CSV table of C-alpha atoms in Angstrom, one decimal:
chain,number,residue,atom,x,y,z
A,126,MET,CA,0.2,-10.4,-7.2
A,127,SER,CA,2.4,-8.9,-4.5
A,128,LEU,CA,4.3,-5.7,-4.3
A,129,THR,CA,8.0,-6.0,-5.1
A,130,ASP,CA,10.7,-3.8,-3.4
A,131,SER,CA,10.9,-1.6,-6.5
A,132,ASP,CA,7.1,-1.3,-6.6
A,133,LYS,CA,7.2,-0.1,-3.0
A,134,ALA,CA,10.0,2.4,-3.7
A,135,LEU,CA,8.1,3.8,-6.7
A,136,VAL,CA,4.8,4.1,-4.7
A,137,LYS,CA,6.7,6.1,-2.1
A,138,LYS,CA,8.3,8.3,-4.8
A,139,VAL,CA,4.9,8.9,-6.5
A,140,TRP,CA,3.3,9.7,-3.1
A,141,ALA,CA,5.9,12.2,-2.3
A,142,LYS,CA,5.2,13.9,-5.6
A,143,ILE,CA,1.4,14.0,-5.3
A,144,ALA,CA,1.1,14.6,-1.6
A,145,PRO,CA,0.9,18.4,-1.9
A,146,LYS,CA,-2.2,17.9,-4.1
A,147,ALA,CA,-3.6,15.0,-2.1
A,148,ASP,CA,-6.7,16.8,-0.9
A,149,GLU,CA,-7.6,17.9,-4.4
A,150,ILE,CA,-7.0,14.5,-5.8
A,151,GLY,CA,-9.1,12.8,-3.1
A,152,ALA,CA,-12.0,15.2,-3.7
A,153,ASP,CA,-11.7,14.8,-7.5
A,154,ALA,CA,-11.6,11.0,-7.4
A,155,LEU,CA,-14.5,10.8,-4.9
A,156,GLY,CA,-16.6,13.3,-6.9
A,157,ARG,CA,-15.9,11.3,-10.1
A,158,MET,CA,-16.9,8.0,-8.4
A,159,LEU,CA,-20.2,9.4,-7.0
A,160,TYR,CA,-21.0,10.9,-10.4
A,161,VAL,CA,-19.9,8.1,-12.7
A,162,TYR,CA,-21.0,5.2,-10.5
A,163,PRO,CA,-24.3,6.4,-9.0
A,164,GLN,CA,-24.7,3.1,-7.1
A,165,THR,CA,-21.9,4.2,-4.8
A,166,ARG,CA,-24.2,7.1,-3.6
A,167,THR,CA,-26.2,4.6,-1.5
A,168,TYR,CA,-23.4,4.8,1.1
A,169,PHE,CA,-23.6,8.6,1.4
A,170,ALA,CA,-27.3,9.2,1.4
A,171,HIS,CA,-26.9,11.0,4.7
A,172,TRP,CA,-24.9,13.8,3.1
A,173,PRO,CA,-26.7,17.0,2.2
A,174,ASP,CA,-24.8,17.2,-1.1
A,175,MET,CA,-22.9,14.6,-3.1
A,176,SER,CA,-22.0,16.6,-6.1
A,177,PRO,CA,-18.4,17.0,-7.3
A,178,GLY,CA,-16.8,20.0,-5.5
A,179,SER,CA,-19.3,20.0,-2.6
A,180,ALA,CA,-18.1,20.4,1.0
A,181,PRO,CA,-18.9,16.8,2.1
A,182,VAL,CA,-17.1,15.4,-0.9
A,183,LYS,CA,-14.1,17.6,-0.3
A,184,ASN,CA,-13.9,16.6,3.4
A,185,HIS,CA,-14.3,13.0,2.7
A,186,GLY,CA,-11.7,13.1,-0.1
A,187,LYS,CA,-9.2,14.4,2.4
A,188,THR,CA,-10.1,11.6,4.8
A,189,ILE,CA,-9.6,9.0,2.0
A,190,MET,CA,-6.2,10.4,0.9
A,191,LYS,CA,-5.0,10.6,4.6
A,192,ALA,CA,-5.8,6.9,4.7
A,193,VAL,CA,-4.0,6.2,1.4
A,194,GLY,CA,-1.0,8.1,2.7
A,195,ASP,CA,-1.1,6.0,5.9
A,196,ALA,CA,-1.2,2.9,3.6
A,197,VAL,CA,1.9,4.1,1.9
A,198,SER,CA,3.7,4.3,5.2
A,199,LYS,CA,2.5,0.8,6.1
A,200,ILE,CA,3.2,-0.7,2.7
A,201,ASP,CA,5.2,-3.5,4.2
A,202,ASP,CA,2.1,-4.8,6.0
A,203,LEU,CA,-1.1,-3.5,4.5
A,204,VAL,CA,-3.3,-6.2,5.9
A,205,GLY,CA,-2.1,-5.5,9.5
A,206,GLY,CA,-1.8,-1.8,9.0
A,207,LEU,CA,-5.3,-1.4,7.5
A,208,SER,CA,-7.0,-3.9,9.9
A,209,ALA,CA,-8.9,-1.3,11.8
A,210,LEU,CA,-10.1,0.4,8.6
A,211,SER,CA,-11.2,-3.0,7.3
A,212,ASP,CA,-13.2,-3.6,10.5
A,213,LEU,CA,-14.8,-0.2,10.1
A,214,HIS,CA,-15.8,-0.8,6.4
A,215,ALA,CA,-16.9,-4.4,7.0
A,216,PHE,CA,-18.9,-4.1,10.2
A,217,LYS,CA,-19.9,-0.6,10.8
A,218,MET,CA,-20.4,0.7,7.3
A,219,ARG,CA,-20.9,-2.6,5.5
A,220,VAL,CA,-19.5,-1.3,2.2
A,221,ASP,CA,-19.6,-3.9,-0.6
A,222,PRO,CA,-15.9,-4.6,-1.1
A,223,GLY,CA,-16.3,-4.5,-4.9
A,224,ASN,CA,-16.4,-0.7,-4.5
A,225,PHE,CA,-12.8,-0.4,-3.5
A,226,ARG,CA,-11.3,-2.2,-6.4
A,227,VAL,CA,-9.9,-1.3,-9.7
A,228,ARG,CA,-11.7,-4.2,-11.1
A,229,ALA,CA,-14.9,-6.0,-10.0
A,230,PRO,CA,-16.5,-8.8,-12.0
A,231,TYR,CA,-18.7,-7.3,-14.8
A,232,ILE,CA,-18.8,-3.9,-13.1
A,233,GLN,CA,-16.3,-1.5,-14.3
A,234,THR,CA,-14.0,0.1,-11.8
A,235,ILE,CA,-14.8,2.0,-8.7
A,236,LEU,CA,-12.8,4.1,-6.2
A,237,ALA,CA,-9.3,2.9,-7.2
A,238,HIS,CA,-10.0,3.5,-10.9
A,239,ASN,CA,-11.2,7.0,-10.2
A,240,LEU,CA,-8.0,7.7,-8.1
A,241,LEU,CA,-6.0,6.6,-11.2
A,242,VAL,CA,-8.1,8.9,-13.4
A,243,SER,CA,-7.5,11.8,-11.0
A,244,LEU,CA,-3.8,11.0,-11.0
A,245,ALA,CA,-3.8,11.1,-14.8
A,246,VAL,CA,-5.6,14.4,-14.9
A,247,PHE,CA,-3.5,16.1,-12.2
A,248,PHE,CA,-0.1,14.6,-13.1
A,249,PRO,CA,-0.2,13.6,-16.8
A,250,ALA,CA,3.5,13.6,-17.4
A,251,ASP,CA,4.2,11.6,-14.3
A,252,PHE,CA,1.5,9.0,-14.9
A,253,THR,CA,3.8,6.9,-17.1
A,254,PRO,CA,3.0,3.2,-17.9
A,255,GLU,CA,5.4,2.2,-15.1
A,256,VAL,CA,3.7,4.4,-12.5
A,257,HIS,CA,0.3,3.3,-13.8
A,258,VAL,CA,1.0,-0.4,-13.3
A,259,THR,CA,2.6,0.1,-9.9
A,260,MET,CA,-0.2,2.3,-8.6
A,261,ASP,CA,-2.8,-0.1,-9.9
A,262,LYS,CA,-1.0,-2.9,-8.0
A,263,PHE,CA,-0.7,-0.8,-4.9
A,264,LEU,CA,-4.4,0.3,-4.9
A,265,GLY,CA,-5.3,-3.4,-5.5
A,266,ALA,CA,-3.3,-4.4,-2.5
A,267,VAL,CA,-5.0,-1.6,-0.4
A,268,ALA,CA,-8.4,-2.8,-1.6
A,269,ALA,CA,-7.5,-6.4,-0.7
A,270,ALA,CA,-6.4,-5.3,2.8
A,271,LEU,CA,-9.6,-3.3,3.3
A,272,SER,CA,-11.6,-6.5,2.3
A,273,ALA,CA,-9.6,-8.8,4.6
A,274,LYS,CA,-11.8,-8.6,7.7
A,275,TYR,CA,-15.2,-9.1,5.9
A,276,ARG,CA,-15.5,-12.8,6.6
B,268,MET,CA,-31.0,-0.4,-28.0
B,269,VAL,CA,-28.9,2.0,-26.0
B,270,ALA,CA,-30.4,5.4,-25.2
B,271,TRP,CA,-28.0,8.3,-25.5
B,272,THR,CA,-28.8,11.7,-24.2
B,273,ASP,CA,-27.8,14.6,-26.4
B,274,ALA,CA,-25.3,15.6,-23.8
B,275,GLU,CA,-23.7,12.1,-23.9
B,276,ARG,CA,-23.6,12.1,-27.7
B,277,ASN,CA,-21.9,15.5,-27.7
B,278,ALA,CA,-19.4,14.4,-25.0
B,279,ILE,CA,-18.5,11.3,-26.9
B,280,THR,CA,-18.1,12.9,-30.3
B,281,SER,CA,-16.2,15.9,-28.9
B,282,VAL,CA,-13.8,13.7,-26.9
B,283,PHE,CA,-13.2,11.5,-30.0
B,284,ALA,CA,-12.6,14.6,-32.2
B,285,LYS,CA,-9.7,15.5,-29.9
B,286,LEU,CA,-8.0,12.2,-30.2
B,287,ASN,CA,-5.0,11.6,-32.4
B,288,PRO,CA,-5.4,8.1,-33.9
B,289,ASP,CA,-1.6,7.7,-34.2
B,290,VAL,CA,-1.1,8.3,-30.5
B,291,VAL,CA,-4.1,7.2,-28.4
B,292,GLY,CA,-4.6,3.7,-29.8
B,293,PRO,CA,-0.9,2.8,-29.7
B,294,ASN,CA,-0.5,4.3,-26.2
B,295,ALA,CA,-3.6,2.5,-24.8
B,296,LEU,CA,-2.6,-0.8,-26.2
B,297,ALA,CA,1.0,-0.5,-25.0
B,298,ARG,CA,-0.3,0.4,-21.5
B,299,CYS,CA,-2.6,-2.6,-21.6
B,300,LEU,CA,0.4,-4.9,-22.3
B,301,ILE,CA,2.5,-3.2,-19.6
B,302,VAL,CA,-0.1,-2.9,-16.9
B,303,TYR,CA,-1.8,-6.2,-17.5
B,304,PRO,CA,1.1,-8.3,-18.8
B,305,TRP,CA,-1.0,-11.4,-19.1
B,306,THR,CA,-2.6,-9.7,-22.1
B,307,GLN,CA,0.6,-10.3,-24.0
B,308,ARG,CA,-0.5,-13.9,-24.6
B,309,TYR,CA,-2.4,-12.7,-27.6
B,310,PHE,CA,0.6,-11.0,-29.2
B,311,SER,CA,3.2,-13.7,-29.2
B,312,LYS,CA,3.9,-12.8,-32.9
B,313,PHE,CA,4.7,-9.2,-32.1
B,314,GLY,CA,8.3,-9.9,-31.2
B,315,ASN,CA,9.9,-8.0,-28.4
B,316,LEU,CA,7.6,-7.3,-25.5
B,317,TYR,CA,9.8,-7.9,-22.5
B,318,SER,CA,9.9,-4.4,-21.0
B,319,ALA,CA,7.8,-1.2,-20.9
B,320,GLU,CA,10.4,0.5,-23.2
B,321,THR,CA,10.4,-2.3,-25.8
B,322,ILE,CA,6.6,-2.4,-25.8
B,323,LEU,CA,6.3,1.3,-26.2
B,324,GLY,CA,8.8,1.2,-29.1
B,325,ASN,CA,7.4,-1.9,-30.8
B,326,PRO,CA,6.1,-1.0,-34.3
B,327,MET,CA,3.7,-4.0,-34.4
B,328,VAL,CA,2.0,-2.8,-31.1
B,329,ALA,CA,1.7,0.7,-32.5
B,330,ALA,CA,0.2,-0.6,-35.8
B,331,HIS,CA,-2.3,-2.7,-33.9
B,332,GLY,CA,-3.2,0.2,-31.6
B,333,LYS,CA,-4.2,2.1,-34.7
B,334,VAL,CA,-6.4,-0.8,-35.8
B,335,VAL,CA,-8.1,-0.8,-32.4
B,336,PHE,CA,-8.6,2.9,-32.7
B,337,GLY,CA,-10.3,2.4,-36.1
B,338,GLY,CA,-12.7,0.0,-34.4
B,339,LEU,CA,-13.6,2.7,-31.9
B,340,GLU,CA,-14.1,5.2,-34.7
B,341,MET,CA,-16.6,2.8,-36.3
B,342,ALA,CA,-18.5,2.7,-33.0
B,343,VAL,CA,-18.6,6.5,-32.7
B,344,LYS,CA,-19.9,6.7,-36.2
B,345,ASN,CA,-22.6,4.1,-35.4
B,346,LEU,CA,-23.6,5.1,-31.9
B,347,ASP,CA,-27.2,3.9,-32.4
B,348,ASP,CA,-26.2,0.4,-33.6
B,349,ILE,CA,-23.0,-0.6,-32.0
B,350,LYS,CA,-24.2,-4.1,-31.3
B,351,LYS,CA,-24.9,-4.9,-35.0
B,352,THR,CA,-21.8,-3.0,-36.2
B,353,PHE,CA,-19.6,-5.0,-33.9
B,354,ALA,CA,-21.1,-8.5,-34.5
B,355,PRO,CA,-18.4,-9.6,-37.0
B,356,LEU,CA,-15.6,-8.2,-34.7
B,357,SER,CA,-17.2,-10.1,-31.8
B,358,GLU,CA,-17.2,-13.3,-33.7
B,359,LEU,CA,-13.6,-12.7,-34.8
B,360,HIS,CA,-12.4,-12.2,-31.2
B,361,SER,CA,-14.2,-15.2,-29.9
B,362,GLU,CA,-14.0,-17.8,-32.6
B,363,LYS,CA,-10.7,-17.0,-34.3
B,364,LEU,CA,-8.6,-15.0,-31.8
B,365,HIS,CA,-9.9,-16.7,-28.6
B,366,VAL,CA,-9.6,-13.6,-26.5
B,367,ASP,CA,-10.8,-13.7,-22.9
B,368,PRO,CA,-13.5,-11.0,-23.0
B,369,ASP,CA,-12.4,-9.6,-19.6
B,370,ASN,CA,-9.4,-8.2,-21.6
B,371,PHE,CA,-11.7,-5.8,-23.4
B,372,ARG,CA,-12.5,-4.1,-20.1
B,373,LEU,CA,-8.8,-3.9,-19.3
B,374,LEU,CA,-8.1,-2.2,-22.6
B,375,ALA,CA,-11.1,0.1,-22.1
B,376,ASP,CA,-9.6,1.2,-18.8
B,377,CYS,CA,-6.3,2.0,-20.4
B,378,LEU,CA,-8.0,4.0,-23.1
B,379,THR,CA,-9.9,6.0,-20.4
B,380,LEU,CA,-6.7,6.8,-18.5
B,381,VAL,CA,-4.7,7.8,-21.6
B,382,ILE,CA,-7.5,10.2,-22.6
B,383,ALA,CA,-7.8,11.5,-19.0
B,384,GLY,CA,-4.1,12.3,-19.1
B,385,GLN,CA,-4.4,14.1,-22.5
B,386,MET,CA,-7.6,16.1,-21.6
B,387,GLY,CA,-6.8,17.0,-18.0
B,388,ALA,CA,-9.5,19.0,-16.2
B,389,ALA,CA,-11.6,19.0,-19.4
B,390,PHE,CA,-12.2,15.3,-18.7
B,391,THR,CA,-14.9,16.2,-16.2
B,392,PRO,CA,-17.0,13.7,-14.3
B,393,GLU,CA,-19.8,14.2,-16.9
B,394,VAL,CA,-17.5,13.6,-19.8
B,395,GLN,CA,-15.9,10.6,-18.0
B,396,ALA,CA,-19.4,9.1,-17.4
B,397,ALA,CA,-20.4,9.5,-21.1
B,398,TRP,CA,-17.1,8.1,-22.3
B,399,GLN,CA,-17.2,5.1,-20.0
B,400,LYS,CA,-20.8,4.4,-20.9
B,401,PHE,CA,-19.7,4.4,-24.6
B,402,LEU,CA,-16.8,2.0,-23.8
B,403,ALA,CA,-19.1,-0.2,-21.8
B,404,VAL,CA,-21.4,-0.5,-24.8
B,405,VAL,CA,-18.5,-1.3,-27.1
B,406,VAL,CA,-17.2,-3.9,-24.7
B,407,SER,CA,-20.6,-5.4,-24.4
B,408,ALA,CA,-21.0,-5.6,-28.1
B,409,LEU,CA,-17.6,-7.3,-28.4
B,410,CYS,CA,-18.7,-9.9,-25.8
B,411,ARG,CA,-22.0,-10.7,-27.5
B,412,GLN,CA,-21.0,-13.5,-29.7
B,413,TYR,CA,-19.2,-15.4,-26.9
B,414,TYR,CA,-21.8,-18.1,-26.4
C-alpha cells in the first residue's frame, strides 16, 4: 500500500493545518499511548513521570511531532529520509516495531492509532473519512520506514 | 470472566449514553469501508460503494451501521457476560458470513475514532482505555466461535 500523489498532497495540507498545535497533539497522543497501552511504558522507565500532561511527556511529544513533520517533508522517500531514526530505534533503543503501527497482530493499535485519536479530538471537523484513510496510510508508511533497518 | 472496575463501568456506560445510534454506527461502518476498502468484500449486495461520498450516502450502509450499534448496545447491557451474549453472533459471523475476524478490530478502531471526534477533550486517556477495553472484549467474544 503506497502513497499516491493525492495522498501526499493531502498529508501536506493536513500537516499545514495541524502544525500550530503539533506540540499539543504530540503530548496528547504520547500521554494516551502510555496510559492506554501500559506495556509501552517499559521504554520510558527512566522518566520521573510518565503521566499525561507531565513534563517528560510534553517534551517527548514535541520531539515526536518534529520527526513527523520531518517525515512529511521527506514524504517522497520515507525509507531514506527516516533511515537514521530507524537506526536509532532499532539499535540504540531497541523498540519493538509493533509499537509504531496502527495495527499489530492481535494487539490493538499503538502510537499511530493514538496520533489519529488526538487528531480526531483536536480537529474533529477536519478528520473526515478521506483525511482518516490518508493519515492512516501515511503513518503506516512512517512506521514501515522506522522498521526498515531492524534486520 | 472480565473484571471491570467501577470507574470502567461508569466510563463505558456514560460514553454509550452520549452516542446517537443513528449517527455513530453508520459513521463508523462507513469509515471502515472507506479507510479499509477490503472490508467492502462483505457488502457486495449493498450497491454503490465506489467512493467515500457514495458510501457515506448509502442507505444500506447506514441501516447496517444501526444494526452494528444495536449489537454494541447489547454488550453494554450485558457487561458481565459479553462472551455468552455474543456466542450466536460469533457463530453467525464465522459460519454464515465468513468474516475474517481481523475486520472486527478495524471496525472497533473506526468506532473509537468517531467517538473521539464527537467527545473531544472529554475522551480522556482514562475514558479511552475503558472504551478500548470494552471493544477488545466485544471483539474477542465475536472471535470465539472461529475454531
